[in-house]
Coordinates of C-alpha atoms and ligand atoms in Angstrom, one line a residue:
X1 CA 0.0 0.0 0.0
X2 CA 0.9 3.6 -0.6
X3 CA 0.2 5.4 2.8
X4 CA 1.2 9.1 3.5
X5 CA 1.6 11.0 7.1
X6 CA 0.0 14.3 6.9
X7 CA 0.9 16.0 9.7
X8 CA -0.3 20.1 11.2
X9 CA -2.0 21.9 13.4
X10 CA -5.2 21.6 12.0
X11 CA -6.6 24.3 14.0
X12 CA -9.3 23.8 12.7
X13 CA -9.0 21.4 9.9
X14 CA -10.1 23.1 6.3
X15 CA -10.9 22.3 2.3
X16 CA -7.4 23.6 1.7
X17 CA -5.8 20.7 4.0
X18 CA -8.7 18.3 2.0
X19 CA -7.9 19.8 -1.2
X20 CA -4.0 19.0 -0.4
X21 CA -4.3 15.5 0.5
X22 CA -7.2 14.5 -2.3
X23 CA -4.7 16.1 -5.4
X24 CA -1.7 13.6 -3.2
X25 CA -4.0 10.4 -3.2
X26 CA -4.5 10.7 -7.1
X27 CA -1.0 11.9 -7.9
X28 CA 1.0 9.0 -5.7
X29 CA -1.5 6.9 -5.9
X30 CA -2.0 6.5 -2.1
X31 CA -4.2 4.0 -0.5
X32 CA -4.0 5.9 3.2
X33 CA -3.5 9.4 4.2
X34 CA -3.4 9.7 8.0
X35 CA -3.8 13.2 9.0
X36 CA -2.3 13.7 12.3
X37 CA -3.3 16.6 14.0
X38 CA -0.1 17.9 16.4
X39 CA -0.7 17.9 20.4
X40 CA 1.8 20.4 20.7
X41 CA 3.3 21.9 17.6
X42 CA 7.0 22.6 18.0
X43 CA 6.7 25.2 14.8
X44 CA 4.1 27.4 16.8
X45 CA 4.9 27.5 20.4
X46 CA 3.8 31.2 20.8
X47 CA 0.5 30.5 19.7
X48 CA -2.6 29.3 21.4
X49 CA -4.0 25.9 20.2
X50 CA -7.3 24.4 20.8
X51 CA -7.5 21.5 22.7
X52 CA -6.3 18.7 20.9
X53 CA -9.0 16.8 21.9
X54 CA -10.9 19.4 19.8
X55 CA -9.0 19.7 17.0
X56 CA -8.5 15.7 16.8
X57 CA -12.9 15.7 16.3
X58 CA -12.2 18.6 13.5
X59 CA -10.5 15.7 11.6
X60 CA -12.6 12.6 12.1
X61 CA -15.6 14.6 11.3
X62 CA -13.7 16.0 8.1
X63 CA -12.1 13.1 6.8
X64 CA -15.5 11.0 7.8
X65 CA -16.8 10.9 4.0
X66 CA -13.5 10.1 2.6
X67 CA -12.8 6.2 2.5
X68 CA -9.1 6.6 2.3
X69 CA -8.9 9.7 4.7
X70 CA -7.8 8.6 8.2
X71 CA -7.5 10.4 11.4
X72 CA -4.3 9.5 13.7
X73 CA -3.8 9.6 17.0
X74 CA 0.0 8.9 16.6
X75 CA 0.7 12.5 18.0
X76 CA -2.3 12.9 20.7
X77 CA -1.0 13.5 24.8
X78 CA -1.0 9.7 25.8
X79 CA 1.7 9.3 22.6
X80 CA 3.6 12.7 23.1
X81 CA 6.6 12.4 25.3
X82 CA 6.9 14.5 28.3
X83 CA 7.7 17.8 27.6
X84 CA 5.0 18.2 25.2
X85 CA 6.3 18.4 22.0
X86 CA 6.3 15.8 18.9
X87 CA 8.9 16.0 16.0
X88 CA 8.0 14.7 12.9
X89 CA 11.9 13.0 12.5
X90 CA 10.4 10.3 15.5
X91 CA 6.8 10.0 14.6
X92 CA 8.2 8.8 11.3
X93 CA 9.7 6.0 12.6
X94 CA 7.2 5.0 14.7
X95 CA 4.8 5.0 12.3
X96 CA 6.9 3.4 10.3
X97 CA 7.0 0.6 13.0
X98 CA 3.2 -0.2 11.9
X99 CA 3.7 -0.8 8.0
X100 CA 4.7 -4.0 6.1
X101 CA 7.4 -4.7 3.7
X102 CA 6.0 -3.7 0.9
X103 CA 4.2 -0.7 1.9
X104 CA 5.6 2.8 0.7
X105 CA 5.7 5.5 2.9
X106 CA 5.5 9.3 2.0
X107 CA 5.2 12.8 4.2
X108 CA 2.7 15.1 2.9
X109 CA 3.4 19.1 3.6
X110 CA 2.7 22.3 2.2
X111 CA 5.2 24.3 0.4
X112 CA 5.0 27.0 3.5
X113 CA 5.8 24.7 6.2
X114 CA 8.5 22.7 4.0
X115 CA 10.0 26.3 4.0
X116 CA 11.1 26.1 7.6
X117 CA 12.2 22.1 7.1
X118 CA 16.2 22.8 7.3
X119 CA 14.9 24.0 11.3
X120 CA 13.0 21.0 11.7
X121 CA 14.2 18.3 14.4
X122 CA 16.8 16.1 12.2
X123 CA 15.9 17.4 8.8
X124 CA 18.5 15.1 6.9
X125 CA 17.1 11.8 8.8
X126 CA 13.7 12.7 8.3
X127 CA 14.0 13.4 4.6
X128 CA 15.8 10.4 3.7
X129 CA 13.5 8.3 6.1
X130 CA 10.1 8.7 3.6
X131 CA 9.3 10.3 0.5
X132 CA 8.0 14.1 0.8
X133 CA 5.1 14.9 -1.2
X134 CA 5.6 19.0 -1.3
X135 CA 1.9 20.7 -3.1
X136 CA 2.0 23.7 -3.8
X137 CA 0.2 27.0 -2.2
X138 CA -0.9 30.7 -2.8
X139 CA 1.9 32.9 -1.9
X140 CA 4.2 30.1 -2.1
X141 CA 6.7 29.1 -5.1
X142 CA 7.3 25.3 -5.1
X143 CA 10.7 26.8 -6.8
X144 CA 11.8 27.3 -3.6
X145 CA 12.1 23.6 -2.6
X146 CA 15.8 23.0 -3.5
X147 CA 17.1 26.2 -1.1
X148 CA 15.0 25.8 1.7
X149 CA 17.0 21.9 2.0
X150 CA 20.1 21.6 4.7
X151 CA 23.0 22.9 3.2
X152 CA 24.3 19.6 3.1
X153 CA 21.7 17.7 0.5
X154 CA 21.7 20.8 -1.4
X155 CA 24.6 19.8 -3.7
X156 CA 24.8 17.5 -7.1
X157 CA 20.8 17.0 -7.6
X158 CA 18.5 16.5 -11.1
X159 CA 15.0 17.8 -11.8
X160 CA 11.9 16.4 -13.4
X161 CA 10.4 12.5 -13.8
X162 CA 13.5 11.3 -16.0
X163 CA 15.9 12.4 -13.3
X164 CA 14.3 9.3 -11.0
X165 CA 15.5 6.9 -13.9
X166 CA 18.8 8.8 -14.1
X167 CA 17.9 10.6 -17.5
X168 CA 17.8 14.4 -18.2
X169 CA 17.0 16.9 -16.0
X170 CA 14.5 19.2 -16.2
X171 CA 14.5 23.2 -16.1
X172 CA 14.1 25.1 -12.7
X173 CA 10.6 26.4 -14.4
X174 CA 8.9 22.8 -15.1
X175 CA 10.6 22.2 -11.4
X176 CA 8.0 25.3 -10.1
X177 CA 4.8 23.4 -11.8
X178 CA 5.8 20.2 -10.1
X179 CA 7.4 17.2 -10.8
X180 CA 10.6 14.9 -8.7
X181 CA 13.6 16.5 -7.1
X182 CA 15.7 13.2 -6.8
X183 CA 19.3 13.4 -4.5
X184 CA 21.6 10.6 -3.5
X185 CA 19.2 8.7 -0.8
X186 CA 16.0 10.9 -1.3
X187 CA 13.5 11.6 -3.7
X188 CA 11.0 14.5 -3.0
X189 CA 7.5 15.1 -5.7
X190 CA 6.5 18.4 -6.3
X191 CA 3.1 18.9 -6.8
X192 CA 1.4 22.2 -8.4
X193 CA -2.4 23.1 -8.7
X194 CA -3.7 23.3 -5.3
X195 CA -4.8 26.6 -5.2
X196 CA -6.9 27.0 -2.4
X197 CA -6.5 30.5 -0.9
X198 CA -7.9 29.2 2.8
X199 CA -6.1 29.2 6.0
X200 CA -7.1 28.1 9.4
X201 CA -5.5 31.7 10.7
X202 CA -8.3 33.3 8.5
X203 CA -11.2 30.5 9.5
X204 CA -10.2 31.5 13.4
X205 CA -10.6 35.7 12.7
X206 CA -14.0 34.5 10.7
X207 CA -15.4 32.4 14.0
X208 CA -14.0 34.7 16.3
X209 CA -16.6 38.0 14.4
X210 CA -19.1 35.5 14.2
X211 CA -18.4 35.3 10.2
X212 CA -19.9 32.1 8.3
X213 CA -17.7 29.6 7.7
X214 CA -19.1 27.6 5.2
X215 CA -16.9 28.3 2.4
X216 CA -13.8 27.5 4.5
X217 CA -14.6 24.3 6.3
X218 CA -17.1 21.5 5.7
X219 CA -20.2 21.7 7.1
X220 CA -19.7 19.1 10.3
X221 CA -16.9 21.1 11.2
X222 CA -18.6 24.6 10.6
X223 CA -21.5 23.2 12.9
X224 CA -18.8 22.1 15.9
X225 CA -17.2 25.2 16.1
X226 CA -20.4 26.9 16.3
X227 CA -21.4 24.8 19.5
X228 CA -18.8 24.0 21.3
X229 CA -17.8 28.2 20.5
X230 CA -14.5 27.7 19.3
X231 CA -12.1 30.8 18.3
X232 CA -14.7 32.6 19.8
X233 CA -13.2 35.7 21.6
X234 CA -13.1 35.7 26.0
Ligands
ATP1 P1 -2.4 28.4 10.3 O1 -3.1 29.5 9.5 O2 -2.9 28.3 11.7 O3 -0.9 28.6 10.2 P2 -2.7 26.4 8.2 O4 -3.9 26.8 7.5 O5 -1.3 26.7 7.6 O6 -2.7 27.0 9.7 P3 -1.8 23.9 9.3 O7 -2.6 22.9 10.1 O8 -0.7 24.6 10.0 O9 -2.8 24.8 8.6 O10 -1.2 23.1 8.0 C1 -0.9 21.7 8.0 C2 -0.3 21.4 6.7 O11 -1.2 21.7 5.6 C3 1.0 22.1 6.4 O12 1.9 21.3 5.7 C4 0.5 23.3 5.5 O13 1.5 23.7 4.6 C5 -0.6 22.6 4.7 N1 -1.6 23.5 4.2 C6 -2.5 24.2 5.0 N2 -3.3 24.9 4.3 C7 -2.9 24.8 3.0 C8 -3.4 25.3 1.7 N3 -4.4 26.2 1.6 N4 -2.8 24.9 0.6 C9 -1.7 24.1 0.7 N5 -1.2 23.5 1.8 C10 -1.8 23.9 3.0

């Protein structure tokens, strides 16, 4: 089976994060997409999160209609370790504990937060552990995958779906629309045309003026926010 970790915040859950994983599933050709909402996320320690208990009901009431959408619990409290904080580089291997043989295992981010992935716990381990899927995002050019990399994987590289069977490399510009980035030990698919201009920053400001949510969020997750008052300001 081909299964992908999608890992965030998920504060709340949104079509753009739904949008992300369905243009994955048909791309890769995944059989699984766990999304794994973060009980404490290292990235955004400054920032207050719902409960994860909340946001974790977000995602099973999201991904709910979706057969090969399915909520994880692989970063809730009873699986984080003491000080609060998961990093993707460990979750990986543990989840990676679970699969069989033959399964193949990819990590599923936006272009924004694989922006900040040289900071990341282990970047080097966790990008040669599983295959990132990187889609693309307003604001956001997926030409900046190669530089945002550790120094260290940055060097002798090829571009494009030929470069995986050692063949030419593509141009930096066909690199921006999509395609593979393939170094010694890791391969990394680019994936343009997710376009959705939501974020759950702007679905928060909406809930907390009493704004409708409905063209931001699905409608079992527009109807929890609205009773239990999430994002709602003291
Ligand atoms: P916030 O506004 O609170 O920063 P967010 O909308 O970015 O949140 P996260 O839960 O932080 O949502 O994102 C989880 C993952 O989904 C990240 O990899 C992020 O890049 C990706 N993602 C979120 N929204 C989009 C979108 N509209 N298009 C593409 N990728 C997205």
């Amino acid at each position: 089976m081909n299964v992908a970790l999608f890992g965030g915040t998920f504060d709340p859950v949104h079509l753009g994060h739904l949008a992300v994983a369905r243009a994955a599933a048909e791309r890769l050709a995944l059989d699984r997409v766990y999304f794994l909402p973060a009980h404490l996320p290292p990235h955004k320690p400054a920032q207050p999160v719902a409960a994860f208990g909340h946001r974790y009901a977000m995602v099973a009431l999201a991904t709910a209609g979706e057969r090969s959408f399915v909520p994880s619990l692989l970063e809730s409290p009873e699986h984080s370790p003491a000080h609060g904080a998961n990093y993707s580089v460990d979750t990986v291997r543990r989840f990676q504990r679970t699969l069989r043989k033959s399964d193949r295992a990819f990590f599923l981010i936006g272009i924004d937060a694989f922006l900040e992935i040289a900071h990341w716990r282990r970047p080097e381990t966790l990008l040669r552990a599983v295959e990132f899927i990187i889609v693309s995002r307003p604001g956001y050019s997926l030409a900046a995958v190669e530089a945002a990399l550790p120094a260290s994987l940055r060097r002798s590289h090829a571009y494009g779906p030929a470069a995986a069977e050692g063949g030419a490399a593509s141009t930096p510009s066909e690199h921006g629309a999509g395609g593979q980035l393939v170094l010694p030990g890791l391969k990394l698919h680019l994936l343009g045309g997710v376009a959705e201009k939501v974020s759950a920053t702007q679905i928060r400001s909406a809930a907390a003026h009493g704004r409708p949510l409905d063209k931001f969020v699905g409608p079992a997750v527009a109807d929890y926010i609205r009773k239990q008052g999430l994002y709602r300001e003291p």
